[in-house]
PDB file of C-alpha atoms and ligand atoms in Angstrom:
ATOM      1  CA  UNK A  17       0.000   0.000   0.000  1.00  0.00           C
ATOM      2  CA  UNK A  18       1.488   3.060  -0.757  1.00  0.00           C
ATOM      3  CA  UNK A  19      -1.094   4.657   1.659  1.00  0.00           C
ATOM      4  CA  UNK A  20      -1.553   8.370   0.348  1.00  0.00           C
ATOM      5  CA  UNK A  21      -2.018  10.238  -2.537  1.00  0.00           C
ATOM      6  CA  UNK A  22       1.482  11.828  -1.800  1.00  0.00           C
ATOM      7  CA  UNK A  23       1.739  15.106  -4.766  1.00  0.00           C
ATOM      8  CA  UNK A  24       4.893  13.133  -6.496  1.00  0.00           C
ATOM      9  CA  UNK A  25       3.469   9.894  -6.559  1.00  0.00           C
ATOM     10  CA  UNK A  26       0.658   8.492  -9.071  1.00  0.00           C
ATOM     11  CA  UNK A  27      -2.621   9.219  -8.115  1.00  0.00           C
ATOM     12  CA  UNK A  28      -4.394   5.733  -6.575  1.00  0.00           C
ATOM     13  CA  UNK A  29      -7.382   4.283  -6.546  1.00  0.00           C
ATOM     14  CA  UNK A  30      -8.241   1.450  -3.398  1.00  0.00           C
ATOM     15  CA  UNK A  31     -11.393  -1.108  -4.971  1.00  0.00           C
ATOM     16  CA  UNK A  32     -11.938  -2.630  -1.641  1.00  0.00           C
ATOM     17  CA  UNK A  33     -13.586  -5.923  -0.756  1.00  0.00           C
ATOM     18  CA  UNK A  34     -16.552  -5.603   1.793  1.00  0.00           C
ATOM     19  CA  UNK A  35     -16.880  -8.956   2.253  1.00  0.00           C
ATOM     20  CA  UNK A  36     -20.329 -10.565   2.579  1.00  0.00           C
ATOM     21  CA  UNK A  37     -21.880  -8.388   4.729  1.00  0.00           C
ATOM     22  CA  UNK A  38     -20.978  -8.358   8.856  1.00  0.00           C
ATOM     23  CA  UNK A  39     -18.918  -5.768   9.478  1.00  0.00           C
ATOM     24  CA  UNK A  40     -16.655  -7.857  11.264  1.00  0.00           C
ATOM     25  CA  UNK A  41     -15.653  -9.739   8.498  1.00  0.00           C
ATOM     26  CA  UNK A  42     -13.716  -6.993   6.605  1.00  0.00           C
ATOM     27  CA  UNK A  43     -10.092  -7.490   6.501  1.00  0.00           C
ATOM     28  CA  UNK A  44      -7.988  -5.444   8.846  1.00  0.00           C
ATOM     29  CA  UNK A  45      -6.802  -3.519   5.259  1.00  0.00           C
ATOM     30  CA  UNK A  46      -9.879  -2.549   4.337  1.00  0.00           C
ATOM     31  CA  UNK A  47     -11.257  -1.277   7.189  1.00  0.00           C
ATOM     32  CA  UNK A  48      -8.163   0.912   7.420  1.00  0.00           C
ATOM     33  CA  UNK A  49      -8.785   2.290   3.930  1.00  0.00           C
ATOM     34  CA  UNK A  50     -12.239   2.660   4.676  1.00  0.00           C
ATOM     35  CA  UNK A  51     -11.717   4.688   7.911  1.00  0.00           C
ATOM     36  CA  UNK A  52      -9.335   7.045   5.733  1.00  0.00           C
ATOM     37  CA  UNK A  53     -11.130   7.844   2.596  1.00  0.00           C
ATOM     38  CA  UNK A  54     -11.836  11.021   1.731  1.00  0.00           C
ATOM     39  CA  UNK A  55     -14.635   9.517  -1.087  1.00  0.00           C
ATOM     40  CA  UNK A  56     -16.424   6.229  -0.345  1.00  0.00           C
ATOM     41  CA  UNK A  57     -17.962   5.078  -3.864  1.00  0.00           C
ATOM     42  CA  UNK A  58     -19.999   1.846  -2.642  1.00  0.00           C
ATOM     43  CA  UNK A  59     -22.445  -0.472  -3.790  1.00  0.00           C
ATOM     44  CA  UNK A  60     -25.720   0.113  -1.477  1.00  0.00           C
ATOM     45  CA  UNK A  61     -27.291  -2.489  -2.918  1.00  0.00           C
ATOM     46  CA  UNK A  62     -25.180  -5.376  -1.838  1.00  0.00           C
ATOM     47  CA  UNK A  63     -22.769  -3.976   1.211  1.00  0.00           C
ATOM     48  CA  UNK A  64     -24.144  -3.363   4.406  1.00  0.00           C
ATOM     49  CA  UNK A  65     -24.713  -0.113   5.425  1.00  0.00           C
ATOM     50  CA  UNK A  66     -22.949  -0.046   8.926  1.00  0.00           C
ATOM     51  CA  UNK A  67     -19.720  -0.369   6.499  1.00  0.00           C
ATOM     52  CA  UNK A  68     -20.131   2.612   4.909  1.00  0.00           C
ATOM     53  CA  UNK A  69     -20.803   4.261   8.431  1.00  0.00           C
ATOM     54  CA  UNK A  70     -17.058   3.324   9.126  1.00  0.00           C
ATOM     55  CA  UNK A  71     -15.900   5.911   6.737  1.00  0.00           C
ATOM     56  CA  UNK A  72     -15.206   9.082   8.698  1.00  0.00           C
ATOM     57  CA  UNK A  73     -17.683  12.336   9.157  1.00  0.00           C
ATOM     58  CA  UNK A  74     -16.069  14.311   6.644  1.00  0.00           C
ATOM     59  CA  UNK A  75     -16.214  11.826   3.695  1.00  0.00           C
ATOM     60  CA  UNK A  76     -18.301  11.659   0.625  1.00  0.00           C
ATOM     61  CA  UNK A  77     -20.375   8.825   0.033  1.00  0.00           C
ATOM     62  CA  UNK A  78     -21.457   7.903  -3.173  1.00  0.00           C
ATOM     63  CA  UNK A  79     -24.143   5.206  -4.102  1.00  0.00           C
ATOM     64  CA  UNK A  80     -23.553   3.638  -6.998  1.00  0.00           C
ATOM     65  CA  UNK A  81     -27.058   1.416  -7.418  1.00  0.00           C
ATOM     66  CA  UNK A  82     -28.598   3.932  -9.424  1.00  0.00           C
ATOM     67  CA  UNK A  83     -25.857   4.891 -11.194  1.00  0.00           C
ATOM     68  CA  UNK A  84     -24.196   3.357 -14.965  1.00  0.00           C
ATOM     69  CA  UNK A  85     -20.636   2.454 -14.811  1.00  0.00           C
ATOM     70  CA  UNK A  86     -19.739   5.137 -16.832  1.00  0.00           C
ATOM     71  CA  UNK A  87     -21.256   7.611 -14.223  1.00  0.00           C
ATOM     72  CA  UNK A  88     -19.080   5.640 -11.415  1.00  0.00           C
ATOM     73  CA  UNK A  89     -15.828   5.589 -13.143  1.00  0.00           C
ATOM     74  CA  UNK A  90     -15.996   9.315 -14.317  1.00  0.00           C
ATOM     75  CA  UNK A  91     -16.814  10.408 -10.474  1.00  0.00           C
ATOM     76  CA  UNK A  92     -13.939   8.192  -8.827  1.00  0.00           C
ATOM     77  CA  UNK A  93     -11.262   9.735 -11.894  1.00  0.00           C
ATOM     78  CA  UNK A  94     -12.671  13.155 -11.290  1.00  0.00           C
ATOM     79  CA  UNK A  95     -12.332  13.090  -7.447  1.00  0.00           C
ATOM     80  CA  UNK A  96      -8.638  10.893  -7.297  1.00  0.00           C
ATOM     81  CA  UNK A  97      -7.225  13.133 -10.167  1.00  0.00           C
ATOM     82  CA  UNK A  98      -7.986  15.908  -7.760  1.00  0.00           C
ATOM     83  CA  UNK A  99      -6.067  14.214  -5.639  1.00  0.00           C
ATOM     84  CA  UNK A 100      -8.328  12.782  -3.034  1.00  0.00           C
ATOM     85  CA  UNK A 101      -8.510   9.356  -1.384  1.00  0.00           C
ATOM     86  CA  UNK A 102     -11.138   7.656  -3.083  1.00  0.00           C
ATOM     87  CA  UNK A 103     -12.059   4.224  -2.157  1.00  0.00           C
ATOM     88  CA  UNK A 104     -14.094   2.186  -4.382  1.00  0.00           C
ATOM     89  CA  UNK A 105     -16.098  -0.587  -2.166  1.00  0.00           C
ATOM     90  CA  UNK A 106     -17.299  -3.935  -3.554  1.00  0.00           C
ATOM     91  CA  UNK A 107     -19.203  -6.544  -2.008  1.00  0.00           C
ATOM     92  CA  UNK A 108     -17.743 -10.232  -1.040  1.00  0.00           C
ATOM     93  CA  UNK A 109     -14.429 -10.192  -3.393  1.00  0.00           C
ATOM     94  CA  UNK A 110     -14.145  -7.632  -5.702  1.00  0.00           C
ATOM     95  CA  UNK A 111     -12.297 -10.299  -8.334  1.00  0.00           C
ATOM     96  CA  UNK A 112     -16.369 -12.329  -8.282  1.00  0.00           C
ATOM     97  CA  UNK A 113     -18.596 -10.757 -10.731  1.00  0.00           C
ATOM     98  CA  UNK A 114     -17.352  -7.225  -9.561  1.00  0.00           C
ATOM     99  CA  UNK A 115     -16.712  -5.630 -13.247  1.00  0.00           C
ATOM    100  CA  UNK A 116     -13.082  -5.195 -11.844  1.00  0.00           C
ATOM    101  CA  UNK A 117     -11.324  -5.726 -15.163  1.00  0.00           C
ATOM    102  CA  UNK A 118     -13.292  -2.510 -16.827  1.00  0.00           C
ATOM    103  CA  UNK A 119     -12.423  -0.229 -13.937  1.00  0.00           C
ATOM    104  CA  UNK A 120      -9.264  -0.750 -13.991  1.00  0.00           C
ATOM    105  CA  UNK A 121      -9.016  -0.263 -17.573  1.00  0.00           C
ATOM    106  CA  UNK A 122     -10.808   2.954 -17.305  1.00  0.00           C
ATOM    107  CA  UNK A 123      -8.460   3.988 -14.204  1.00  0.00           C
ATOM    108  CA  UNK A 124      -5.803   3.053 -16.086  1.00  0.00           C
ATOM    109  CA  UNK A 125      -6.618   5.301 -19.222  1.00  0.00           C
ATOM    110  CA  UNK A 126      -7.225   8.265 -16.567  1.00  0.00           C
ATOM    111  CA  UNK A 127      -3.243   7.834 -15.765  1.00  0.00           C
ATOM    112  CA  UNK A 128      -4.731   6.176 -12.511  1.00  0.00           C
ATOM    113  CA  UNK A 129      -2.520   3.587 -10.457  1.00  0.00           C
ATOM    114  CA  UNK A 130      -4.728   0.718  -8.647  1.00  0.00           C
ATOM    115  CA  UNK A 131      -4.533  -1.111  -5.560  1.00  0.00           C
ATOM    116  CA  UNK A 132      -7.215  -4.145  -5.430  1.00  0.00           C
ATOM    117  CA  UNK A 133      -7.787  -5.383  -1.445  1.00  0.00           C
ATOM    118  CA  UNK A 134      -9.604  -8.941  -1.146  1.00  0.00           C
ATOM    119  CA  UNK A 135     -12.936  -9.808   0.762  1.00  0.00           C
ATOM    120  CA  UNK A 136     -14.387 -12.454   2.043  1.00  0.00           C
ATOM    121  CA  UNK A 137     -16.562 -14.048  -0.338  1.00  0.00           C
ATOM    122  CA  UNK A 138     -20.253 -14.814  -0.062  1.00  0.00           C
ATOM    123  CA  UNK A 139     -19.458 -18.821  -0.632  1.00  0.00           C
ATOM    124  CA  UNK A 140     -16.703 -18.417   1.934  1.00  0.00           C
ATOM    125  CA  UNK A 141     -19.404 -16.907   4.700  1.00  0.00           C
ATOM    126  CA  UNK A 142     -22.077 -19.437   3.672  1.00  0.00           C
ATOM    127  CA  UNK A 143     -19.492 -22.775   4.112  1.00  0.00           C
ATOM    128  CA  UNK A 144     -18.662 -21.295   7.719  1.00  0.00           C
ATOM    129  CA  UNK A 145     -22.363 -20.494   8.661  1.00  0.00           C
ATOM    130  CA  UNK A 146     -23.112 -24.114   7.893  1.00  0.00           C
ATOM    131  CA  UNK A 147     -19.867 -25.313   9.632  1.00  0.00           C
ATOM    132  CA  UNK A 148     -19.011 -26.733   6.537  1.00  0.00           C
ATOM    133  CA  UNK A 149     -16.292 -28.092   4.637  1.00  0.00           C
ATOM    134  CA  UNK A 150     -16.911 -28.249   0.679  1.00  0.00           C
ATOM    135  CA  UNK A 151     -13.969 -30.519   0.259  1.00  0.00           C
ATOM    136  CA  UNK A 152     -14.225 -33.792   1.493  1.00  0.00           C
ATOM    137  CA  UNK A 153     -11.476 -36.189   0.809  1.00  0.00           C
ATOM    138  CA  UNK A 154     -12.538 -39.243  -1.281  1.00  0.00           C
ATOM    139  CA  UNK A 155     -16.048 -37.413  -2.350  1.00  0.00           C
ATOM    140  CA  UNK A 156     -15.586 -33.962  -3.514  1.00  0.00           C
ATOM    141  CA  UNK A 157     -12.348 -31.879  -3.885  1.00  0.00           C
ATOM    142  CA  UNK A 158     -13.152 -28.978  -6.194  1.00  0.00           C
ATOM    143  CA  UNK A 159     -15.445 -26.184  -5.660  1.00  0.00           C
ATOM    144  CA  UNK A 160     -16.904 -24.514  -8.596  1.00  0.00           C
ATOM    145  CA  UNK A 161     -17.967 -20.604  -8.581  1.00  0.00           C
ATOM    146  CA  UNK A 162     -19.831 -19.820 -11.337  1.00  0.00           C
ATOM    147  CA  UNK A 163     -23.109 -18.744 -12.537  1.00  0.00           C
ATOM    148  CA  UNK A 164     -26.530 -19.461 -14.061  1.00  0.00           C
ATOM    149  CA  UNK A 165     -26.518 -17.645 -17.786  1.00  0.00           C
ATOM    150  CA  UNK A 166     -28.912 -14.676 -17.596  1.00  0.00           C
ATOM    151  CA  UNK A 167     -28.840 -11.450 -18.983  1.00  0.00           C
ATOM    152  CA  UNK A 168     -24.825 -11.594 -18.810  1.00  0.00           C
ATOM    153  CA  UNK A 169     -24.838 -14.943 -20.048  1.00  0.00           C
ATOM    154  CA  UNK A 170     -21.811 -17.557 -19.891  1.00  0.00           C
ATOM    155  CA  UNK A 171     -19.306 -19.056 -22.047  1.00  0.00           C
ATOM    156  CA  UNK A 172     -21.000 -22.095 -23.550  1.00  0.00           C
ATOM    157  CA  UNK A 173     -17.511 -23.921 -22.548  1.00  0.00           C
ATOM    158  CA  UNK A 174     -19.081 -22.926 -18.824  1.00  0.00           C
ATOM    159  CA  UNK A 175     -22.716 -23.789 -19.315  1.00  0.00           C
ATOM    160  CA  UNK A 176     -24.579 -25.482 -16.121  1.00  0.00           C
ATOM    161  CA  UNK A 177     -24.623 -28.607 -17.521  1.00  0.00           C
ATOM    162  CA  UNK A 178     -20.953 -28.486 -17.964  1.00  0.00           C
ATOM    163  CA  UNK A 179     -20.475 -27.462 -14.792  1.00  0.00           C
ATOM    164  CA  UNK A 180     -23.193 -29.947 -13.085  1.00  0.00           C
ATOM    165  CA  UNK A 181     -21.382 -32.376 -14.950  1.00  0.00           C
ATOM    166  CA  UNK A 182     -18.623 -32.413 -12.637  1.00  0.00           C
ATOM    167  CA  UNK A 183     -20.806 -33.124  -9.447  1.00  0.00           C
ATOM    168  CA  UNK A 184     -18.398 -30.873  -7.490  1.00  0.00           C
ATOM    169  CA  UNK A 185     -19.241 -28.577  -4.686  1.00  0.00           C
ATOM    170  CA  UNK A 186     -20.932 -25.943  -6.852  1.00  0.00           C
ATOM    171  CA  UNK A 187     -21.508 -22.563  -5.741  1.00  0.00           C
ATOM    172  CA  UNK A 188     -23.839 -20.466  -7.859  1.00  0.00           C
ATOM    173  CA  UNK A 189     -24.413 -16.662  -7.632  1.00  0.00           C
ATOM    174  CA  UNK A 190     -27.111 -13.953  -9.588  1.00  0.00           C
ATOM    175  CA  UNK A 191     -28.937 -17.078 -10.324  1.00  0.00           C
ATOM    176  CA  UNK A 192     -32.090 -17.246  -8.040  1.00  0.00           C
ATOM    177  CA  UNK A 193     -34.030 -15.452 -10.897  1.00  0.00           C
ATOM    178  CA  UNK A 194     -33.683 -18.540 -13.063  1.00  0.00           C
ATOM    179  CA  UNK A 195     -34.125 -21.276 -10.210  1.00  0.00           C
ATOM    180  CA  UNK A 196     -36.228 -23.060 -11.622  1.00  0.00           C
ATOM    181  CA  UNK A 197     -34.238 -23.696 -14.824  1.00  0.00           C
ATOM    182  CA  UNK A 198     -31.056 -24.013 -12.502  1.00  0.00           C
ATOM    183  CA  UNK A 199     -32.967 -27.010 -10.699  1.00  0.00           C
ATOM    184  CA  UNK A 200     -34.389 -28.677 -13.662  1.00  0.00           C
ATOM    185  CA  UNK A 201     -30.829 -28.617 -15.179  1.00  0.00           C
ATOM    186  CA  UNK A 202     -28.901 -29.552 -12.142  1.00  0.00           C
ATOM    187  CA  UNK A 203     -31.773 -32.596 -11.793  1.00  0.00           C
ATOM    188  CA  UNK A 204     -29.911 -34.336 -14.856  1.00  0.00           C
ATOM    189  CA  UNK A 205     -26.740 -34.376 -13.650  1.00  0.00           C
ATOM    190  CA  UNK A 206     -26.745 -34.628  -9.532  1.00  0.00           C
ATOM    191  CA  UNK A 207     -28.588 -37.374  -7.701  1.00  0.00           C
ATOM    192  CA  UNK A 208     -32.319 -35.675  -6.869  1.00  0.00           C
ATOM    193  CA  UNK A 209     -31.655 -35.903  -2.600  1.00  0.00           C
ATOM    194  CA  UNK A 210     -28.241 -34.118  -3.316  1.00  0.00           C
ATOM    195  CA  UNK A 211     -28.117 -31.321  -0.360  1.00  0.00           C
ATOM    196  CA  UNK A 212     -28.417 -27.361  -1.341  1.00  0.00           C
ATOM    197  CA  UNK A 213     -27.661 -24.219   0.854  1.00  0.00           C
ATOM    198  CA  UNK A 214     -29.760 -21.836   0.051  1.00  0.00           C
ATOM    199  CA  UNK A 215     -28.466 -18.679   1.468  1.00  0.00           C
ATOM    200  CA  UNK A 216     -29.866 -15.468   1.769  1.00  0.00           C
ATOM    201  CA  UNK A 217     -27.663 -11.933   2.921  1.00  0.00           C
ATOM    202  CA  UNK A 218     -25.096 -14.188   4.488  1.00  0.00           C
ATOM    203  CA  UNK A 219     -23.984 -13.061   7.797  1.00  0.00           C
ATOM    204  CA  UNK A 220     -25.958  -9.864   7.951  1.00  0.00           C
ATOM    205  CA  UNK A 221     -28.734  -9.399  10.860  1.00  0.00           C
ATOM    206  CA  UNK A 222     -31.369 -11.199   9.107  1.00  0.00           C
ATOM    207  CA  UNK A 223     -29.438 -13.838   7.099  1.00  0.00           C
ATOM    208  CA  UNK A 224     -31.223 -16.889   5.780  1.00  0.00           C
ATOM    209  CA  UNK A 225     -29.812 -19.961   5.552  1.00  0.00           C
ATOM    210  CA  UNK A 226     -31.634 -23.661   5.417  1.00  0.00           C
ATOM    211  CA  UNK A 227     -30.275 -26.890   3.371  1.00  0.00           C
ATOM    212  CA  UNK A 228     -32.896 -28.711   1.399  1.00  0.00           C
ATOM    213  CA  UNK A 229     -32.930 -31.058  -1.009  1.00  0.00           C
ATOM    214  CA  UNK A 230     -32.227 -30.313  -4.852  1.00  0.00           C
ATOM    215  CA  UNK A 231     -36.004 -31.274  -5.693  1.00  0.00           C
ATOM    216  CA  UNK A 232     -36.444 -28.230  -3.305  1.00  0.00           C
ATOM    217  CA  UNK A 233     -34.328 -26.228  -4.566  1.00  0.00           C
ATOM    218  CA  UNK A 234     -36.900 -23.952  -6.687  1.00  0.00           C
ATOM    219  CA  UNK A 235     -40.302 -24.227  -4.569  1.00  0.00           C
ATOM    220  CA  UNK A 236     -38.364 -23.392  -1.438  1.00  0.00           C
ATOM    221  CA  UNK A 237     -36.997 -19.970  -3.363  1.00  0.00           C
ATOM    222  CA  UNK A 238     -40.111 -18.981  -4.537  1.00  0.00           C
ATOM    223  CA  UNK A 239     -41.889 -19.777  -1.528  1.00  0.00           C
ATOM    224  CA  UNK A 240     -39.149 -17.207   0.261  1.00  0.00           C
ATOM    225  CA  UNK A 241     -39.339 -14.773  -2.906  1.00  0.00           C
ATOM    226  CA  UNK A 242     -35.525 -15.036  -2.793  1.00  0.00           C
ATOM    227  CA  UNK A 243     -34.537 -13.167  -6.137  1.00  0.00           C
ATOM    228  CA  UNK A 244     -31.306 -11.320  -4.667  1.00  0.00           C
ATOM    229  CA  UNK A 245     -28.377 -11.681  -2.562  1.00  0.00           C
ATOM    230  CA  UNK A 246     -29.220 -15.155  -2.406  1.00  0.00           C
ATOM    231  CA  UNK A 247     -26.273 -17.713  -3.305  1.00  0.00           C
ATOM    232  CA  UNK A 248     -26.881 -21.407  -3.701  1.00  0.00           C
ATOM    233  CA  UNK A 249     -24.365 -24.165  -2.835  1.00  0.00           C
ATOM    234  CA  UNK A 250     -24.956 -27.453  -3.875  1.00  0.00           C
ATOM    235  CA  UNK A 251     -22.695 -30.378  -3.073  1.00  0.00           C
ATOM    236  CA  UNK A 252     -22.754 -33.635  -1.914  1.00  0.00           C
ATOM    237  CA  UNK A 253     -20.528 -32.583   0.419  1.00  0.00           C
ATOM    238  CA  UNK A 254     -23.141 -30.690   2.470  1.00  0.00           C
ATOM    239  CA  UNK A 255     -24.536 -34.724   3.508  1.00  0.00           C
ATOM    240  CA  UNK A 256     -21.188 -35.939   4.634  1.00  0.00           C
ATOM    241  CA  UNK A 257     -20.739 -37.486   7.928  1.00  0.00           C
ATOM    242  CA  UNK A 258     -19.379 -34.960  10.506  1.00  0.00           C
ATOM    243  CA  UNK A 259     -17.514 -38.118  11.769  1.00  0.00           C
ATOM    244  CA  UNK A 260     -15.644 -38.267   7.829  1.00  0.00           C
ATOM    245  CA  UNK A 261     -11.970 -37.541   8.865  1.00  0.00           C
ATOM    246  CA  UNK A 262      -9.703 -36.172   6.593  1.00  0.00           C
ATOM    247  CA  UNK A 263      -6.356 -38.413   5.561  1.00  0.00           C
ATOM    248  CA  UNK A 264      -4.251 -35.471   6.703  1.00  0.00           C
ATOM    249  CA  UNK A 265      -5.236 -35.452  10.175  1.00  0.00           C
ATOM    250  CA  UNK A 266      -5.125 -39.496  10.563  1.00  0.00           C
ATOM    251  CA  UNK A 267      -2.432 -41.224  12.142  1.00  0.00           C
ATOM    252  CA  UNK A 268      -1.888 -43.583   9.657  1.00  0.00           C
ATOM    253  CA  UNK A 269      -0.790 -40.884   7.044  1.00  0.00           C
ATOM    254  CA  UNK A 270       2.432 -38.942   7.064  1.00  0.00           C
ATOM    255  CA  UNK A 271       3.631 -35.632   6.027  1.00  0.00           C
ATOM    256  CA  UNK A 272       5.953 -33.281   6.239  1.00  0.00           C
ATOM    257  CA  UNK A 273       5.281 -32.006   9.078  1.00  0.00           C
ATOM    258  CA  UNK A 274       4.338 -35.374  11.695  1.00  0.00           C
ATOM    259  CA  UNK A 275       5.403 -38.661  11.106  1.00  0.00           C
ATOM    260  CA  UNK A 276       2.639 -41.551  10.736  1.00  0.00           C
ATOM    261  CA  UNK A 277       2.636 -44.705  12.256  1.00  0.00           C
TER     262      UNK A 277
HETATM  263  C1  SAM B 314     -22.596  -8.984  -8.126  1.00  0.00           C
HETATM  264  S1  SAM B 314     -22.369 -10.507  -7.278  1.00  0.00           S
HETATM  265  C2  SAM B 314     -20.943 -10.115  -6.342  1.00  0.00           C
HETATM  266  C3  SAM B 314     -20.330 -11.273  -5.595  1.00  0.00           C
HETATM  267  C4  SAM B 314     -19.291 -10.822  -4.595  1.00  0.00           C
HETATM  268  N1  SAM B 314     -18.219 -10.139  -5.269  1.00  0.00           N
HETATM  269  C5  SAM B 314     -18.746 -11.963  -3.734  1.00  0.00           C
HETATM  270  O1  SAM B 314     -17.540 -12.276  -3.833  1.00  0.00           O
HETATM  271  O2  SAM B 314     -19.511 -12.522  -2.936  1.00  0.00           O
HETATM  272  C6  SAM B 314     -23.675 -10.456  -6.140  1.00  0.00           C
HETATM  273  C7  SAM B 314     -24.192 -11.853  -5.806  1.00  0.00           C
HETATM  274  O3  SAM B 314     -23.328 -12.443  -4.840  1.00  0.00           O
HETATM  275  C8  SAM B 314     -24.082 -13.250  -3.972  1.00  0.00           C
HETATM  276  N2  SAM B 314     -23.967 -12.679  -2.617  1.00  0.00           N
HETATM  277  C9  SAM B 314     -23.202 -11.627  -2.247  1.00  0.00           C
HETATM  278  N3  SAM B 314     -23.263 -11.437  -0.913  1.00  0.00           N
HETATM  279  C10 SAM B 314     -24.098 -12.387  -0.437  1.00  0.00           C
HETATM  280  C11 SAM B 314     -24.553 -12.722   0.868  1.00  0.00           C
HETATM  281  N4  SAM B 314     -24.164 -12.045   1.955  1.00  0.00           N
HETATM  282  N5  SAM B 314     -25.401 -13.771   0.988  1.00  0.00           N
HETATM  283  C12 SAM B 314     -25.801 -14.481  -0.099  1.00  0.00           C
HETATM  284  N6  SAM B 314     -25.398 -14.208  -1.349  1.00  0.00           N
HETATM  285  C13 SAM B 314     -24.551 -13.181  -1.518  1.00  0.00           C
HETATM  286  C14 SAM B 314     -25.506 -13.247  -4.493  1.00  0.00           C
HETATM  287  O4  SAM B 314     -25.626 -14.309  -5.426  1.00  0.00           O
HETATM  288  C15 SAM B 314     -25.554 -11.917  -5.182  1.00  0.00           C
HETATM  289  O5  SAM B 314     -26.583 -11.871  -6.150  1.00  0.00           O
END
């Protein structure tokens, strides 16, 4: 961190990660930057609001739900140009459907230097609400982050059923608009009792959380008019013994670190 728009030095833009939502999940780092900026440009609609309240008295906030990218990006360049600390703040990671790539382009043309500072993502706060480990040796071992298609759309290399295909632990966010689709697709690849998370605003005051079966999956939405800041993880994981212990932690296996039996 260079840590201040010193005169000599390139101007800098922070693009924070908020993490999922508690307050007391932000990184040491970004609540630092956070408590210093002299602009807060943050994303109402996704970061909780007691966040934003860390930034200090003086600061401007900026909401940036109403607003087009275009209108973001030519706020933050107008205010760091001038030579003020502006921190841009993302929910969960800003790296996860965050349109990181095209600010820092634009930042970039506007002669700006960056400085990107991880969150917590929303997968990340849903496997520790559950207590849950998505990686289970000798059942799952890769966790998938991806989407359904949607406005955006995907890759057709990275289509659900590709991705269903792999019967990993598979994490799926902006999708509860298209649940039921999501369901009947995931149906023809993972068996039909296969556990799902359904989580809604992850670790803030009035999170939602409840595992239910993949035939569930799209009633149980509905029924809760989920439609945003909902993420769904589905894995077969989620029905593992609690008892299942890892090879790394039994005595019959060695490492570097211990010697086995
Ligand atoms: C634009 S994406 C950004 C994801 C974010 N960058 C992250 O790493 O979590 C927003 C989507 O993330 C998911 N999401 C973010 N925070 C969440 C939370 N606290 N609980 C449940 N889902 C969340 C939802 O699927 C939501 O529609």
């Amino acid at each position: 961190m260079n840590g201040s728009n010193r005169p000599d030095a390139q101007p800098t833009v922070w693009i924070v990660g908020a993490g999922p939502g508690a307050p007391d999940l932000l990184t040491l780092r970004a609540m630092r930057l956070i408590e210093q900026a002299e602009v807060l440009v943050w994303t109402d609609s996704l970061v909780n609001p007691q966040i934003a309240a860390l930034a200090p008295a003086g600061c401007e906030r900026i909401r940036t739900s109403t607003l087009t990218l275009e209108e973001v990006m030519a706020m933050v360049v107008e205010r760091a140009l001038a030579g003020r600390r502006v921190v841009r703040l993302h929910d969960g990671d800003p790296c996860l459907y965050g349109a990181l790539a095209e600010q820092i382009c634009r930042l970039a043309d506007a002669g700006l230097a960056v400085e990107v500072v991880p969150g917590l993502s929303a997968y990340q706060a849903a496997a520790s609400a559950l207590q849950q480990e998505l990686t289970i040796p000798g059942l799952v071992q890769t966790i998938v982050l991806g989407r359904a298609g949607g406005r955006t759309g995907v890759p057709e290399s990275e289509s659900l059923a590709r991705l269903a295909a792999l019967r990993a632990s598979l994490c799926l966010y902006l999708s509860a608009r298209h649940v039921e689709e999501v369901q009947a697709e995931l149906l023809r690849h993972y068996p039909p009792d296969t556990p799902v998370a359904i989580g809604y605003r992850v670790s803030w005051p009035d999170q939602w959380l409840q595992v239910v079966p993949l035939t569930a999956m799209a009633e149980v939405s509905r029924e809760r008019a989920l439609i945003r800041t909902t993420l769904y993880v589905v894995s077969p994981a989620l029905a593992a013994s609690r008892e299942a212990r890892s090879r790394l932690y039994s005595a019959s296996h060695n490492h570097l670190f211990r010697g086995g039996v």
